Tab-separated table of C-alpha atoms in Angstrom:
chain	number	residue	atom	x	y	z
A	1	MET	CA	0.000	0.000	0.000
A	2	ALA	CA	1.644	3.233	-1.151
A	3	GLU	CA	2.072	6.243	1.092
A	4	ILE	CA	-0.296	8.998	-0.006
A	5	ASN	CA	1.752	11.691	-1.751
A	6	LYS	CA	0.176	15.042	-0.810
A	7	THR	CA	1.940	18.366	-0.404
A	8	PRO	CA	1.560	20.282	2.900
A	9	ARG	CA	-0.550	22.893	1.055
A	10	GLU	CA	-2.909	20.170	-0.241
A	11	ILE	CA	-3.222	18.658	3.246
A	12	VAL	CA	-4.076	22.054	4.789
A	13	SER	CA	-6.585	22.677	1.990
A	14	GLU	CA	-8.359	19.401	2.792
A	15	LEU	CA	-8.366	20.149	6.527
A	16	ASP	CA	-9.872	23.582	5.747
A	17	GLN	CA	-12.974	21.801	4.421
A	18	TYR	CA	-13.773	20.514	7.920
A	19	ILE	CA	-11.949	22.703	10.454
A	20	VAL	CA	-12.208	26.472	10.803
A	21	GLY	CA	-9.102	28.483	11.724
A	22	GLN	CA	-6.165	26.957	13.643
A	23	GLN	CA	-3.810	27.519	10.695
A	24	ASP	CA	-0.654	27.007	12.810
A	25	ALA	CA	-1.820	23.568	13.936
A	26	LYS	CA	-2.858	22.561	10.420
A	27	LYS	CA	0.488	23.694	9.017
A	28	ALA	CA	2.440	21.760	11.687
A	29	VAL	CA	0.591	18.480	11.116
A	30	ALA	CA	0.832	18.876	7.336
A	31	VAL	CA	4.628	19.247	7.579
A	32	ALA	CA	4.858	16.247	9.942
A	33	LEU	CA	2.879	14.182	7.459
A	34	ARG	CA	4.923	15.257	4.453
A	35	ASN	CA	8.114	14.399	6.358
A	36	ARG	CA	6.873	10.808	6.640
A	37	TYR	CA	6.525	10.630	2.865
A	38	ARG	CA	9.981	12.196	2.456
A	39	ARG	CA	11.495	9.625	4.846
A	40	LEU	CA	10.225	6.741	2.722
A	41	GLN	CA	12.033	8.181	-0.326
A	42	LEU	CA	15.418	7.931	1.447
A	43	GLU	CA	17.860	5.021	1.382
A	44	GLU	CA	16.965	2.350	3.936
A	45	GLU	CA	19.904	3.128	6.226
A	46	MET	CA	18.944	6.821	6.400
A	47	GLN	CA	15.250	5.939	6.838
A	48	GLN	CA	16.030	4.235	10.142
A	49	GLU	CA	17.738	7.376	11.443
A	50	VAL	CA	14.929	9.819	10.614
A	51	THR	CA	12.354	9.653	13.398
A	52	PRO	CA	8.931	11.344	13.328
A	53	LYS	CA	8.615	14.721	15.044
A	54	ASN	CA	5.866	14.046	17.568
A	55	MET	CA	3.509	16.893	18.335
A	56	LEU	CA	1.829	18.352	21.409
A	57	MET	CA	-1.357	20.339	20.737
A	58	ILE	CA	-2.328	22.709	23.524
A	59	GLY	CA	-5.706	24.406	23.701
A	60	PRO	CA	-9.126	24.387	25.379
A	61	THR	CA	-11.752	21.779	24.603
A	62	GLY	CA	-13.800	22.090	21.412
A	63	VAL	CA	-11.319	24.106	19.318
A	64	GLY	CA	-10.428	21.322	16.875
A	65	LYS	CA	-7.551	19.285	18.371
A	66	THR	CA	-9.161	15.866	18.000
A	67	GLU	CA	-10.827	16.764	14.702
A	68	ILE	CA	-7.460	17.707	13.144
A	69	ALA	CA	-5.941	14.334	14.081
A	70	ARG	CA	-9.045	12.378	12.992
A	71	ARG	CA	-9.290	14.087	9.597
A	72	LEU	CA	-5.552	13.671	9.109
A	73	ALA	CA	-5.821	9.884	9.337
A	74	LYS	CA	-8.630	9.874	6.742
A	75	ILE	CA	-6.644	12.065	4.348
A	76	VAL	CA	-3.664	9.682	4.319
A	77	GLN	CA	-5.663	6.467	4.864
A	78	ALA	CA	-3.228	5.515	7.609
A	79	PRO	CA	-3.850	3.326	10.659
A	80	PHE	CA	-5.111	5.680	13.357
A	81	VAL	CA	-6.130	5.226	16.958
A	82	LYS	CA	-7.333	7.792	19.505
A	83	VAL	CA	-6.842	7.034	23.193
A	84	GLU	CA	-7.411	8.932	26.429
A	85	ALA	CA	-4.330	8.996	28.634
A	86	THR	CA	-6.577	8.771	31.713
A	87	LYS	CA	-7.781	5.268	30.689
A	88	PHE	CA	-4.356	3.751	31.294
A	89	THR	CA	-2.933	2.526	34.587
A	90	GLU	CA	0.614	1.974	35.722
A	91	VAL	CA	2.020	-1.532	35.241
A	92	GLY	CA	1.044	-3.652	38.233
A	93	TYR	CA	-2.432	-2.130	38.583
A	94	VAL	CA	-5.670	-3.538	37.182
A	95	GLY	CA	-6.649	-1.754	33.957
A	96	ARG	CA	-5.428	-1.207	30.401
A	97	ASP	CA	-1.685	-1.183	29.872
A	98	VAL	CA	-0.266	1.465	27.550
A	99	GLU	CA	0.915	-1.120	25.003
A	100	SER	CA	-2.746	-1.817	24.175
A	101	MET	CA	-2.843	1.402	22.085
A	102	VAL	CA	-0.193	-0.073	19.777
A	103	ARG	CA	-2.152	-3.331	19.505
A	104	ASP	CA	-5.276	-1.297	18.668
A	105	LEU	CA	-3.271	0.481	15.950
A	106	VAL	CA	-2.325	-2.858	14.372
A	107	GLU	CA	-5.998	-3.947	14.477
A	108	ASN	CA	-6.868	-0.735	12.619
A	109	GLY	CA	-4.130	-1.514	10.092
A	110	ILE	CA	-5.609	-5.006	9.614
A	111	GLN	CA	-8.982	-3.434	8.703
A	112	ILE	CA	-7.368	-1.068	6.160
A	113	VAL	CA	-5.257	-3.777	4.496
A	114	ARG	CA	-8.094	-6.340	4.498
A	115	LYS	CA	-10.434	-3.829	2.824
A	116	GLU	CA	-7.807	-3.099	0.175
A	117	GLN	CA	-7.085	-6.815	-0.426
A	118	TYR	CA	-10.819	-7.601	-0.633
A	119	SER	CA	-11.261	-4.887	-3.265
A	120	ARG	CA	-8.617	-6.626	-5.425
A	121	VAL	CA	-10.515	-9.927	-5.431
A	122	TYR	CA	-13.995	-8.376	-5.503
A	123	SER	CA	-14.939	-9.380	-9.074
A	124	ARG	CA	-13.859	-13.011	-8.457
A	125	ALA	CA	-15.717	-13.089	-5.125
A	126	VAL	CA	-18.903	-11.766	-6.798
A	127	LYS	CA	-18.796	-14.597	-9.359
A	128	LYS	CA	-18.366	-17.180	-6.593
A	129	ALA	CA	-21.170	-15.567	-4.565
A	130	ASN	CA	-23.487	-15.632	-7.607
A	131	ARG	CA	-22.645	-19.322	-8.148
A	132	ARG	CA	-23.640	-20.057	-4.536
A	133	LEU	CA	-26.863	-18.048	-4.935
A	134	ALA	CA	-27.706	-19.923	-8.128
A	135	LYS	CA	-27.324	-23.215	-6.209
A	136	VAL	CA	-29.721	-21.949	-3.521
A	137	LEU	CA	-32.286	-20.691	-6.044
A	138	VAL	CA	-32.065	-23.864	-8.163
A	139	PRO	CA	-31.294	-26.660	-5.681
A	140	GLY	CA	-30.089	-30.070	-6.839
A	141	ILE	CA	-31.424	-33.460	-5.753
A	142	LYS	CA	-29.779	-34.214	-2.422
A	143	LYS	CA	-28.077	-37.527	-1.719
A	144	GLU	CA	-27.659	-38.729	1.859
A	145	ALA	CA	-24.104	-38.117	3.068
A	146	LYS	CA	-22.120	-41.072	4.445
A	147	LYS	CA	-22.422	-41.098	8.214
A	148	ALA	CA	-19.495	-41.639	10.561
A	149	ALA	CA	-19.264	-45.096	12.092
A	150	ASN	CA	-19.942	-43.809	15.619
A	151	PRO	CA	-20.671	-40.497	17.419
A	152	TYR	CA	-17.098	-40.289	18.755
A	153	GLU	CA	-15.652	-40.504	15.217
A	154	GLN	CA	-18.165	-37.875	14.021
A	155	MET	CA	-17.157	-35.500	16.835
A	156	MET	CA	-13.428	-35.975	16.142
A	157	ASN	CA	-13.979	-35.315	12.415
A	158	MET	CA	-15.794	-32.069	13.250
A	159	PHE	CA	-12.934	-30.821	15.432
A	160	GLN	CA	-10.284	-31.839	12.905
A	161	MET	CA	-12.090	-30.125	10.046
A	162	GLY	CA	-13.081	-27.115	12.190
A	163	GLN	CA	-16.584	-27.193	10.692
A	164	GLU	CA	-20.005	-28.778	10.836
A	165	PRO	CA	-20.593	-32.248	9.303
A	166	ALA	CA	-20.352	-32.284	5.505
A	167	GLU	CA	-23.477	-31.320	3.579
A	168	PRO	CA	-25.251	-34.000	1.508
A	169	LYS	CA	-23.978	-34.295	-2.059
A	170	GLU	CA	-26.162	-33.133	-4.940
A	171	GLU	CA	-27.312	-34.926	-8.057
A	172	LEU	CA	-27.694	-32.595	-11.053
A	173	THR	CA	-30.025	-33.396	-13.929
A	174	GLU	CA	-29.636	-31.661	-17.298
A	175	ASP	CA	-32.676	-29.459	-16.549
A	176	ILE	CA	-31.201	-28.318	-13.217
A	177	LYS	CA	-27.887	-27.456	-14.891
A	178	VAL	CA	-29.624	-25.381	-17.600
A	179	ASN	CA	-31.892	-23.572	-15.084
A	180	ARG	CA	-28.985	-22.894	-12.735
A	181	GLN	CA	-26.905	-21.389	-15.560
A	182	ALA	CA	-29.855	-19.184	-16.610
A	183	ILE	CA	-30.346	-17.973	-13.030
A	184	PHE	CA	-26.586	-17.337	-12.709
A	185	GLU	CA	-26.662	-15.108	-15.807
A	186	GLN	CA	-29.642	-13.176	-14.390
A	187	LEU	CA	-27.791	-12.754	-11.097
A	188	GLU	CA	-24.739	-11.409	-12.951
A	189	LYS	CA	-26.956	-8.767	-14.587
A	190	GLY	CA	-28.623	-7.855	-11.246
A	191	LEU	CA	-32.090	-8.809	-12.503
A	192	LEU	CA	-33.019	-10.710	-9.322
A	193	ASP	CA	-31.671	-8.220	-6.740
A	194	SER	CA	-35.048	-7.492	-5.132
A	195	ARG	CA	-36.052	-11.173	-4.790
A	196	GLU	CA	-35.934	-12.747	-1.305
A	197	VAL	CA	-33.684	-15.720	-0.618
A	198	THR	CA	-32.697	-17.803	2.430
A	199	ILE	CA	-28.975	-18.462	2.672
A	200	GLU	CA	-26.638	-20.127	5.146
A	201	ILE	CA	-23.589	-18.129	6.198
A	202	GLU	CA	-20.896	-18.448	8.835
A	203	GLU	CA	-21.937	-16.954	12.159
A	204	PRO	CA	-20.055	-13.670	12.655
A	205	LYS	CA	-17.565	-13.542	15.518
A	206	VAL	CA	-18.861	-11.732	18.573
A	207	GLN	CA	-16.217	-10.120	20.738
A	208	GLY	CA	-16.962	-11.404	24.226
A	209	PRO	CA	-15.407	-10.287	27.519
A	210	SER	CA	-11.630	-10.541	27.516
A	211	MET	CA	-10.175	-13.728	29.020
A	212	ASN	CA	-6.637	-12.598	28.345
A	213	ASN	CA	-5.576	-10.667	31.464
A	214	GLY	CA	-1.760	-10.707	31.326
A	215	LEU	CA	-1.687	-12.860	28.178
A	216	GLU	CA	-2.571	-9.788	26.035
A	217	GLN	CA	0.795	-8.273	26.934
A	218	MET	CA	2.503	-11.316	25.383
A	219	GLY	CA	0.504	-10.992	22.174
A	220	ILE	CA	-1.708	-14.001	22.924
A	221	ASP	CA	-5.474	-13.868	22.391
A	222	LEU	CA	-7.073	-16.689	24.382
A	223	ASN	CA	-10.557	-15.977	22.960
A	224	GLU	CA	-9.303	-16.473	19.405
A	225	THR	CA	-7.421	-19.665	20.325
A	226	LEU	CA	-10.582	-21.176	21.818
A	227	ASP	CA	-12.667	-20.081	18.810
A	228	ALA	CA	-10.270	-21.912	16.476
A	229	LEU	CA	-10.949	-25.188	18.321
A	230	LYS	CA	-14.720	-24.896	17.965
A	231	PRO	CA	-16.525	-26.049	14.804
A	232	LYS	CA	-17.669	-23.178	12.617
A	233	LYS	CA	-21.309	-22.345	13.236
A	234	LYS	CA	-23.727	-21.538	10.437
A	235	GLN	CA	-26.799	-19.328	10.590
A	236	GLU	CA	-29.730	-18.890	8.227
A	237	ARG	CA	-30.629	-15.420	6.932
A	238	THR	CA	-33.618	-14.471	4.806
A	239	VAL	CA	-32.661	-11.355	2.870
A	240	THR	CA	-32.868	-9.877	-0.623
A	241	VAL	CA	-30.581	-11.309	-3.282
A	242	LYS	CA	-28.611	-8.041	-3.280
A	243	GLU	CA	-27.939	-8.280	0.480
A	244	ALA	CA	-27.237	-12.004	0.248
A	245	ARG	CA	-24.652	-11.382	-2.469
A	246	GLU	CA	-22.755	-8.876	-0.280
A	247	LEU	CA	-22.769	-11.303	2.679
A	248	LEU	CA	-21.467	-14.131	0.499
A	249	VAL	CA	-18.911	-11.839	-1.172
A	250	GLN	CA	-17.391	-11.203	2.283
A	251	GLU	CA	-17.121	-14.950	2.903
A	252	GLU	CA	-15.672	-15.681	-0.535
A	253	SER	CA	-13.231	-12.754	-0.305
A	254	SER	CA	-11.835	-14.117	2.955
A	255	LYS	CA	-11.077	-17.415	1.172
A	256	LEU	CA	-9.326	-15.660	-1.722
A	257	VAL	CA	-6.870	-13.619	0.374
A	258	ASN	CA	-3.969	-14.789	2.493
A	259	ASP	CA	-4.358	-13.824	6.168
A	260	ALA	CA	-0.609	-14.087	6.800
A	261	ASP	CA	0.027	-11.515	4.032
A	262	ILE	CA	-2.619	-9.198	5.515
A	263	HIS	CA	-1.072	-9.420	8.985
A	264	SER	CA	2.453	-8.801	7.692
A	265	GLU	CA	1.373	-5.812	5.568
A	266	ALA	CA	-0.711	-4.348	8.425
A	267	ILE	CA	2.254	-4.409	10.805
A	268	ARG	CA	4.470	-2.778	8.151
A	269	LEU	CA	1.811	-0.122	7.484
A	270	ALA	CA	1.298	0.609	11.190
A	271	GLU	CA	5.078	0.862	11.729
A	272	SER	CA	5.708	3.289	8.859
A	273	SER	CA	2.438	5.264	8.681
A	274	GLY	CA	0.567	4.720	11.963
A	275	ILE	CA	-0.724	7.698	13.965
A	276	ILE	CA	-1.553	7.449	17.683
A	277	PHE	CA	-3.468	10.383	19.150
A	278	ILE	CA	-3.151	10.612	22.947
A	279	ASP	CA	-5.845	12.911	24.320
A	280	GLU	CA	-6.017	14.432	27.820
A	281	ILE	CA	-2.265	14.064	28.346
A	282	ASP	CA	-2.463	17.013	30.748
A	283	LYS	CA	-4.536	14.844	33.121
A	284	ILE	CA	-1.587	12.532	33.862
A	285	THR	CA	0.746	15.222	35.215
A	286	SER	CA	1.565	15.138	38.918
A	287	LYS	CA	-0.297	18.463	39.383
A	288	SER	CA	-3.547	16.870	38.191
A	289	GLN	CA	-3.083	14.005	40.662
A	290	GLN	CA	-5.770	13.517	43.294
A	291	SER	CA	-5.111	11.610	46.477
A	292	GLY	CA	-5.850	7.892	46.212
A	293	GLU	CA	-5.442	7.784	42.416
A	294	VAL	CA	-3.143	5.406	40.569
A	295	SER	CA	0.199	7.127	39.971
A	296	ARG	CA	-0.203	9.411	36.953
A	297	GLU	CA	3.558	9.816	36.722
A	298	GLY	CA	3.817	6.030	36.501
A	299	VAL	CA	1.577	6.110	33.410
A	300	GLN	CA	3.900	8.716	31.859
A	301	ARG	CA	6.890	6.440	32.491
A	302	ASP	CA	5.046	3.539	30.839
A	303	ILE	CA	4.167	5.676	27.783
A	304	LEU	CA	7.773	6.890	27.429
A	305	PRO	CA	9.409	3.710	25.981
A	306	ILE	CA	6.625	3.352	23.401
A	307	VAL	CA	7.061	6.953	22.227
A	308	GLU	CA	10.863	6.593	22.289
A	309	GLY	CA	10.690	3.422	20.222
A	310	SER	CA	10.282	-0.143	21.444
A	311	GLN	CA	8.960	-3.509	20.343
A	312	VAL	CA	5.418	-4.541	21.266
A	313	ASN	CA	4.032	-8.073	20.990
A	314	THR	CA	0.703	-8.426	19.177
A	315	LYS	CA	-1.180	-11.543	18.119
A	316	TYR	CA	-0.087	-10.810	14.539
A	317	GLY	CA	3.611	-10.455	15.323
A	318	VAL	CA	6.042	-7.954	16.822
A	319	ILE	CA	5.691	-4.269	15.897
A	320	ASN	CA	8.404	-1.650	16.253
A	321	THR	CA	7.144	1.773	17.411
A	322	ASP	CA	10.201	3.796	16.278
A	323	HIS	CA	8.421	5.474	13.348
A	324	ILE	CA	4.845	5.741	14.594
A	325	LEU	CA	3.718	9.386	14.758
A	326	PHE	CA	2.408	10.385	18.202
A	327	VAL	CA	0.165	13.430	18.526
A	328	ALA	CA	-0.733	14.360	22.109
A	329	SER	CA	-3.203	17.007	23.209
A	330	GLY	CA	-4.483	18.623	26.336
A	331	ALA	CA	-6.172	21.749	27.629
A	332	PHE	CA	-3.494	22.285	30.323
A	333	HIS	CA	-5.868	24.340	32.501
A	334	LEU	CA	-4.528	23.117	35.839
A	335	SER	CA	-1.072	22.191	34.664
A	336	LYS	CA	1.426	23.105	31.944
A	337	PRO	CA	3.518	21.054	29.495
A	338	SER	CA	6.583	21.465	31.738
A	339	ASP	CA	4.754	19.440	34.412
A	340	LEU	CA	5.191	16.322	32.270
A	341	ILE	CA	8.311	14.323	33.111
A	342	PRO	CA	11.308	15.813	31.218
A	343	GLU	CA	11.960	12.656	29.155
A	344	LEU	CA	8.395	12.649	27.833
A	345	GLN	CA	8.478	16.402	27.102
A	346	GLY	CA	11.557	15.830	24.955
A	347	ARG	CA	9.692	13.271	22.861
A	348	PHE	CA	7.151	15.908	21.747
A	349	PRO	CA	9.431	18.537	20.172
A	350	ILE	CA	6.701	20.293	18.153
A	351	ARG	CA	4.352	22.404	20.278
A	352	VAL	CA	1.270	24.003	18.766
A	353	GLU	CA	-1.087	26.241	20.679
A	354	LEU	CA	-4.652	26.324	19.367
A	355	GLU	CA	-6.531	29.584	19.733
A	356	ASP	CA	-9.853	30.216	21.458
A	357	LEU	CA	-12.703	30.497	18.960
A	358	THR	CA	-14.213	33.933	18.289
A	359	ALA	CA	-17.800	34.806	17.320
A	360	GLU	CA	-16.555	35.168	13.703
A	361	ASP	CA	-15.112	31.647	13.884
A	362	PHE	CA	-18.487	30.341	15.072
A	363	VAL	CA	-20.207	31.905	12.041
A	364	LYS	CA	-17.753	30.066	9.769
A	365	ILE	CA	-18.170	26.784	11.698
A	366	LEU	CA	-21.938	27.033	11.282
A	367	THR	CA	-21.824	27.614	7.529
A	368	GLU	CA	-18.532	26.834	5.770
A	369	PRO	CA	-17.264	23.266	6.421
A	370	ASN	CA	-18.565	20.321	4.389
A	371	ASN	CA	-20.280	18.994	7.510
A	372	ALA	CA	-21.415	22.418	8.827
A	373	LEU	CA	-24.046	22.227	11.570
A	374	ILE	CA	-26.562	24.460	9.752
A	375	LYS	CA	-26.318	22.186	6.671
A	376	GLN	CA	-26.918	19.141	8.888
A	377	TYR	CA	-30.118	20.539	10.437
A	378	ILE	CA	-31.435	21.755	7.056
A	379	ALA	CA	-30.888	18.216	5.659
A	380	LEU	CA	-32.501	16.547	8.712
A	381	LEU	CA	-35.657	18.670	8.470
A	382	ALA	CA	-35.792	18.244	4.694
A	383	THR	CA	-36.545	14.545	5.335
A	384	GLU	CA	-39.899	15.762	6.769
A	385	ASN	CA	-40.520	17.982	3.685
A	386	ILE	CA	-39.720	21.094	5.734
A	387	LYS	CA	-37.534	23.632	3.943
A	388	VAL	CA	-35.565	25.629	6.520
A	389	THR	CA	-33.637	28.816	5.758
A	390	PHE	CA	-31.389	30.698	8.183
A	391	THR	CA	-30.844	34.429	7.678
A	392	ILE	CA	-27.276	35.671	8.071
A	393	GLU	CA	-28.425	37.836	11.022
A	394	ALA	CA	-29.800	34.712	12.772
A	395	ILE	CA	-26.519	32.840	12.232
A	396	GLU	CA	-24.521	35.795	13.577
A	397	LYS	CA	-26.803	35.947	16.622
A	398	ILE	CA	-26.362	32.202	17.318
A	399	ALA	CA	-22.588	32.643	17.024
A	400	GLN	CA	-22.604	35.604	19.409
A	401	ILE	CA	-24.690	33.720	21.975
A	402	ALA	CA	-22.275	30.758	21.796
A	403	PHE	CA	-19.315	33.088	22.296
A	404	ASP	CA	-20.975	34.902	25.234
A	405	VAL	CA	-22.024	31.701	27.018
A	406	ASN	CA	-18.523	30.239	26.579
A	407	ARG	CA	-17.019	33.426	28.016
A	408	ASP	CA	-19.409	33.676	30.967
A	409	THR	CA	-19.588	29.973	31.907
A	410	ASP	CA	-17.293	27.099	30.876
A	411	ASN	CA	-15.486	27.401	27.559
A	412	ILE	CA	-16.365	24.241	25.632
A	413	GLY	CA	-15.543	25.687	22.211
A	414	ALA	CA	-17.544	24.702	19.126
A	415	ARG	CA	-19.455	22.047	21.103
A	416	ARG	CA	-21.516	24.923	22.513
A	417	LEU	CA	-23.076	25.350	19.048
A	418	HIS	CA	-24.602	21.852	19.216
A	419	THR	CA	-26.334	22.700	22.504
A	420	ILE	CA	-27.636	26.062	21.322
A	421	LEU	CA	-28.936	24.814	17.959
A	422	GLU	CA	-30.672	21.851	19.577
A	423	LYS	CA	-32.413	24.177	22.045
A	424	LEU	CA	-33.247	26.699	19.311
A	425	LEU	CA	-34.812	24.100	16.991
A	426	GLU	CA	-36.325	21.861	19.682
A	427	ASP	CA	-39.969	22.828	18.971
A	428	LEU	CA	-39.499	22.650	15.197
A	429	LEU	CA	-37.857	19.201	15.406
A	430	PHE	CA	-40.758	18.032	17.597
A	431	GLU	CA	-43.550	19.410	15.385
A	432	ALA	CA	-41.980	18.661	11.965
A	433	PRO	CA	-43.604	15.219	11.339
A	434	ASP	CA	-47.103	16.711	11.867
A	435	MET	CA	-46.483	19.728	9.620
A	436	GLN	CA	-46.334	17.548	6.447
A	437	MET	CA	-44.547	20.281	4.478
A	438	GLY	CA	-43.707	23.944	4.626
A	439	GLU	CA	-41.053	26.627	4.494
A	440	ILE	CA	-39.568	28.085	7.676
A	441	THR	CA	-37.164	31.011	7.936
A	442	ILE	CA	-35.088	31.270	11.106
A	443	THR	CA	-34.635	34.999	11.759
A	444	GLU	CA	-32.774	36.958	14.412
A	445	ASN	CA	-36.123	37.649	16.138
A	446	TYR	CA	-36.855	33.911	16.261
A	447	VAL	CA	-33.443	33.298	17.897
A	448	ASN	CA	-34.066	36.072	20.439
A	449	GLU	CA	-37.532	34.747	21.197
A	450	LYS	CA	-36.280	31.209	21.850
A	451	LEU	CA	-33.005	31.929	23.619
A	452	ALA	CA	-32.915	35.476	25.022
A	453	ALA	CA	-34.578	34.567	28.341
A	454	ILE	CA	-32.163	31.688	28.952
A	455	VAL	CA	-29.072	33.703	27.994
A	456	SER	CA	-30.011	36.673	30.217
A	457	ASP	CA	-30.482	34.406	33.255
A	458	GLN	CA	-26.909	33.431	34.198
A	459	ASP	CA	-27.970	30.631	36.544
A	460	LEU	CA	-30.332	29.139	33.972
A	461	SER	CA	-27.828	29.325	31.102
A	462	ARG	CA	-25.308	27.303	33.132
A	463	TYR	CA	-27.708	24.354	33.063
A	464	ILE	CA	-29.567	24.795	29.763
A	465	LEU	CA	-26.825	26.050	27.436
């Protein structure tokens, strides 16, 4: 899988479609990303020497820290995992160990590589799926399968084969063959997609409670080992031919790809292109420590070797963390970056401070990004045949209210807009299904009417907005 070749300017341009402002942060992450591409163009010996420049993003909640990291991973299609530093405990305590974030990264890499490998064999898998559907729609004459001599032999055969007893063999007459071929051709053209069919598929794996405890740290998954010993279970599904085809395509694709190749490629991809985003890193400083809590400084010391570069055991093999990009973030209200242990500070050489959002920024957030909140609510209400229009004065008023409430209560950044819009449109969202259709214009007066009383009452606004 090739590293995505985008210039820093192109990366910033893509981030601009979803995140308003914060140009310094966007520029820093774009450069960090481009440096990864540059590293892969070097000779192998030099590649090993060039380490990623990990980044620490500092700024209040709701200004875009997490969104920048999340969008970044989508832009480059790289393995990405977001973790909260507060979820980890020091080695020796019950809870998640810090190495689990690297194992999660590999799992994410497995999903990316598997999807890419499945796409390569898709056309072959569709043909195989259509063949199986044709057999279901035009069944043959079943012959009784040979039974095992005794129940013990039957049970042993099931465990050795890792599957249910063999299905009865079919006898095919000339008519069945002709009909099956005709149905197969119709399936290939999609002529039977809306027809219902009952198929038998492998029961999907359900992730149960972990039985691993300390075994996870050695890269052993006890649940998976036990699953491998059990015979594969089948389940019946009655669905449309179109849905049945997609379910069978997944099964057939898994038979056409090599799992060992997927695992090897996923580890390589995670090592060279993986991004781990550690949120709330400010909460594990000694200053944020409360009496009786597990040592926060101990968690920092456990994170340190992973960020410095170490080997971590996973169930797919050993992964080296030397070239994984780590992006950490925190509000640092009660503490400052210098409260982190010096060794960990040194592993995050790039510091970016994100700015508080202004009323002007809120106007842009409401209207400009591809997923802008105003666009979302207009689309939601359009499903009820209600056409909603917001005047620019109304949008500016909403933005000003969000800014004022953030200033006078807790500053939760752009998340305040969700609360205010939900309160503003509450009655309309409730009444919409009974209105059948109509056109509504949200004006500044409407905003004042719905929100002015709440905003003017400081005590009330603390709870409502």
